[in-house]
Short mmCIF file of C-alpha atoms in Angstrom, two decimals:
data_model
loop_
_atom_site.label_atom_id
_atom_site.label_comp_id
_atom_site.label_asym_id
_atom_site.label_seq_id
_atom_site.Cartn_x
_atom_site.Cartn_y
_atom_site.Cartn_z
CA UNK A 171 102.98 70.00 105.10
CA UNK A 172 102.61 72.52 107.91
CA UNK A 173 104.86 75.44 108.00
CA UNK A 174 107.62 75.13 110.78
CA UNK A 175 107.32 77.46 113.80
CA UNK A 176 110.25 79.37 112.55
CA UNK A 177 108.46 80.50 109.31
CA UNK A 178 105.43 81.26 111.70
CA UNK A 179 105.74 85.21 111.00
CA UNK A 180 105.68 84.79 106.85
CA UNK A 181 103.38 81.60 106.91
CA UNK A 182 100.90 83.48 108.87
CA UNK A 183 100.32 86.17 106.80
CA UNK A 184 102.58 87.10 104.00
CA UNK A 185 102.29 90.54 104.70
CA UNK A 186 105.67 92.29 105.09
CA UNK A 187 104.61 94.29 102.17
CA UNK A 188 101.65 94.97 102.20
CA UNK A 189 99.90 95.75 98.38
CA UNK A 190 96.51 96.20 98.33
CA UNK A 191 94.70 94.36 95.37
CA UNK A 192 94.35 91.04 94.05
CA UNK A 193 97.09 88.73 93.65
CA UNK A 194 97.74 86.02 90.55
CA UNK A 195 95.65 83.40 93.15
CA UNK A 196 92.59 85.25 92.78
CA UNK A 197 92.69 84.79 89.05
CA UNK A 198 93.47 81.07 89.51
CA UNK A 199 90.89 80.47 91.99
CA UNK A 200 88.05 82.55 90.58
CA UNK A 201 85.90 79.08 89.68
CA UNK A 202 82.62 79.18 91.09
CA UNK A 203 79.78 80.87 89.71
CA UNK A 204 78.94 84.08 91.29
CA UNK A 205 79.82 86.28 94.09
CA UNK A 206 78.88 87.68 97.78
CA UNK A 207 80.28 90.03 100.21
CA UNK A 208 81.88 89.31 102.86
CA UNK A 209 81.82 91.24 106.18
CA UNK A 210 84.95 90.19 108.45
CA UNK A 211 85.38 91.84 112.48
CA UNK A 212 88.43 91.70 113.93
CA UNK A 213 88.25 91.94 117.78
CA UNK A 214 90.51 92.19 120.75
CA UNK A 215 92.30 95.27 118.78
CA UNK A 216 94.02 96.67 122.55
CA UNK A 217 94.74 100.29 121.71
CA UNK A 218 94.60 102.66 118.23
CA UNK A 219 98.44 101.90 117.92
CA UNK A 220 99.27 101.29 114.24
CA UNK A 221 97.12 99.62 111.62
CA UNK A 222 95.15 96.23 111.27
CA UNK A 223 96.07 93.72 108.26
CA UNK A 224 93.68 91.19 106.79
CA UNK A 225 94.64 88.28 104.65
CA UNK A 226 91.69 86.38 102.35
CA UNK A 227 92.90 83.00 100.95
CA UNK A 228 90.78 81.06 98.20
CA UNK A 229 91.97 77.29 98.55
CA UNK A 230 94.53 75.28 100.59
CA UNK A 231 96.78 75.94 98.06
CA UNK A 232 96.33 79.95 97.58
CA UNK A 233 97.32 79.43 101.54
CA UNK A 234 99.95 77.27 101.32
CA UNK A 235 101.72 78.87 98.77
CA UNK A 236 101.11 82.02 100.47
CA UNK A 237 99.01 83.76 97.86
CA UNK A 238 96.36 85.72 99.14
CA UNK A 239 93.05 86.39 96.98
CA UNK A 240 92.97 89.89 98.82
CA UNK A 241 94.63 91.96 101.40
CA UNK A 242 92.92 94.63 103.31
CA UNK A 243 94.35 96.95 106.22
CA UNK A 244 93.28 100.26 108.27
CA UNK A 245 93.80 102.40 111.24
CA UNK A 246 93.46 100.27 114.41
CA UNK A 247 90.54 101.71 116.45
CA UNK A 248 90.20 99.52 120.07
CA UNK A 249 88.28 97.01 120.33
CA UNK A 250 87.36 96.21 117.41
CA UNK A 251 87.95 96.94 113.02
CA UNK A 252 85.74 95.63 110.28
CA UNK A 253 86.34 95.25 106.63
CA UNK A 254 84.32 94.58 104.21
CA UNK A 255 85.16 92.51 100.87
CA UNK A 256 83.02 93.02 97.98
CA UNK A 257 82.12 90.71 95.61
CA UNK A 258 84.20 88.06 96.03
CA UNK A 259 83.91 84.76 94.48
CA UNK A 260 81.90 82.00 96.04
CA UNK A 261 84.17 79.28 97.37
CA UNK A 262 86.27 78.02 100.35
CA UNK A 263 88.44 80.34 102.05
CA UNK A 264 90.08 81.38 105.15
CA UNK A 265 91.76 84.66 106.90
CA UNK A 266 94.83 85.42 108.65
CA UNK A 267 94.95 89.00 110.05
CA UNK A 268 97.08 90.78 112.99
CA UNK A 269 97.65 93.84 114.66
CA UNK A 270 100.81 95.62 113.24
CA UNK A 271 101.16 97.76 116.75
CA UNK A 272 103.75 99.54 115.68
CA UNK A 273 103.23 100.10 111.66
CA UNK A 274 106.02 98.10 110.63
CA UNK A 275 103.66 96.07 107.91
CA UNK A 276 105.21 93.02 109.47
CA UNK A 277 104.15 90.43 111.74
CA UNK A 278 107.28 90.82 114.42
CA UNK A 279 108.30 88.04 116.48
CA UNK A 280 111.14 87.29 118.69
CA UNK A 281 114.35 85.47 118.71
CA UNK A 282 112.65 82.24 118.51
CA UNK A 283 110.53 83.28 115.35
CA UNK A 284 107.06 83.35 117.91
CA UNK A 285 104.71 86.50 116.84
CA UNK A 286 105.08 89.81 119.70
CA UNK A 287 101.96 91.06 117.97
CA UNK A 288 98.56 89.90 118.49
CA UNK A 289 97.29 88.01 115.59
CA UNK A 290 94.19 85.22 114.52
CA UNK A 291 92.49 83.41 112.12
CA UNK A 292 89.19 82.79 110.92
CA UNK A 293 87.06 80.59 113.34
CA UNK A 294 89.49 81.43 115.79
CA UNK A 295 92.15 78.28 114.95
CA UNK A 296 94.76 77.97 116.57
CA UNK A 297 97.55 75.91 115.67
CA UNK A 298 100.19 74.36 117.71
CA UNK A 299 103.54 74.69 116.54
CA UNK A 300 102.75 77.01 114.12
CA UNK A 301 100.02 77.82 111.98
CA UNK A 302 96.94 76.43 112.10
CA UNK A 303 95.83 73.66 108.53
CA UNK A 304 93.72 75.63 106.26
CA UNK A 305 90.92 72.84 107.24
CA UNK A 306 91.35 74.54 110.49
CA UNK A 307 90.35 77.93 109.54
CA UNK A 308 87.77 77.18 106.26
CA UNK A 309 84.24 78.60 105.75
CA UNK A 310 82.67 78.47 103.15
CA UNK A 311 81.84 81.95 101.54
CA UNK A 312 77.61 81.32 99.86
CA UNK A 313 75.65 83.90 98.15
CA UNK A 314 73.89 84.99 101.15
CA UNK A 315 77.83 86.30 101.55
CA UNK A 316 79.37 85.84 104.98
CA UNK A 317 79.95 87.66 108.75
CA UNK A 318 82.83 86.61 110.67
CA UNK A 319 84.36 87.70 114.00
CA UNK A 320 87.90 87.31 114.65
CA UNK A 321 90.26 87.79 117.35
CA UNK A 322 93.44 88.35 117.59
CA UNK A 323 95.20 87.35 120.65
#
């Protein structure tokens, strides 16, 4: 079941405090055989205000439950940040990220629980009333690895 616009700032990331490292999903998911990098450009990034956060999910249900396989976040530099994830396992996964503006390491939104900070996914989903299905956002990570251009809008 989809998230509900209200939990829109936690479902699309999970990142109010931010850890780097792997979480207990990445364990769980770690299935396939082998392993590729994956390159990931976030784009649209307005001004160097405050950092950029990346969110790797292995699974609908790593994403569902919230349980990223990796986190990643840096200095925002306009227009664009990349990050690079090394080694990962092979599999089906998609990315939240945003642009924490002010440094907060939270997604803020307003009274109505919609995000003030510019955020995306991975093949640019979108989703209506909140989040976007994992479906929406999947690629599948090979072992020729992966390069993928987000925005956040």
């Amino acid at each position: 079941m989809k998230p509900s616009i209200l939990l829109l700032p936690a479902a699309l990331l999970g990142l109010a405090s931010l850890a780097l490292g792997d979480s207990p999903a990445a364990d769980r998911a770690a299935t396939a055989t082998g392993s590729a990098d994956l390159r990931v450009r976030i784009i649209g990034i307005r001004d160097d205000s405050g950092t950029v956060r990346v969110a790797l999910y292995r699974g609908a249900q790593a994403y569902e439950a919230n349980e990223p396989s990796a986190r990643q976040s840096q200095k925002a530099t306009a227009p664009a940040v990349e990050f690079i994830f090394v080694d990962i396992p092979l599999g089906r996964y998609s990315i939240s990220s945003f642009h924490d503006s002010n440094g907060n390491e939270k997604l803020d939104s307003n009274f109505v629980g919609l995000p003030t900070e510019p955020y995306g996914f991975s093949r640019n989903a979108r989703g209506r009333f909140g989040p976007p299905s994992f479906d929406d956002m999947a690629f599948e990570l090979a072992e020729e690895g992966a390069d993928l251009e987000i925005e956040v809008r």
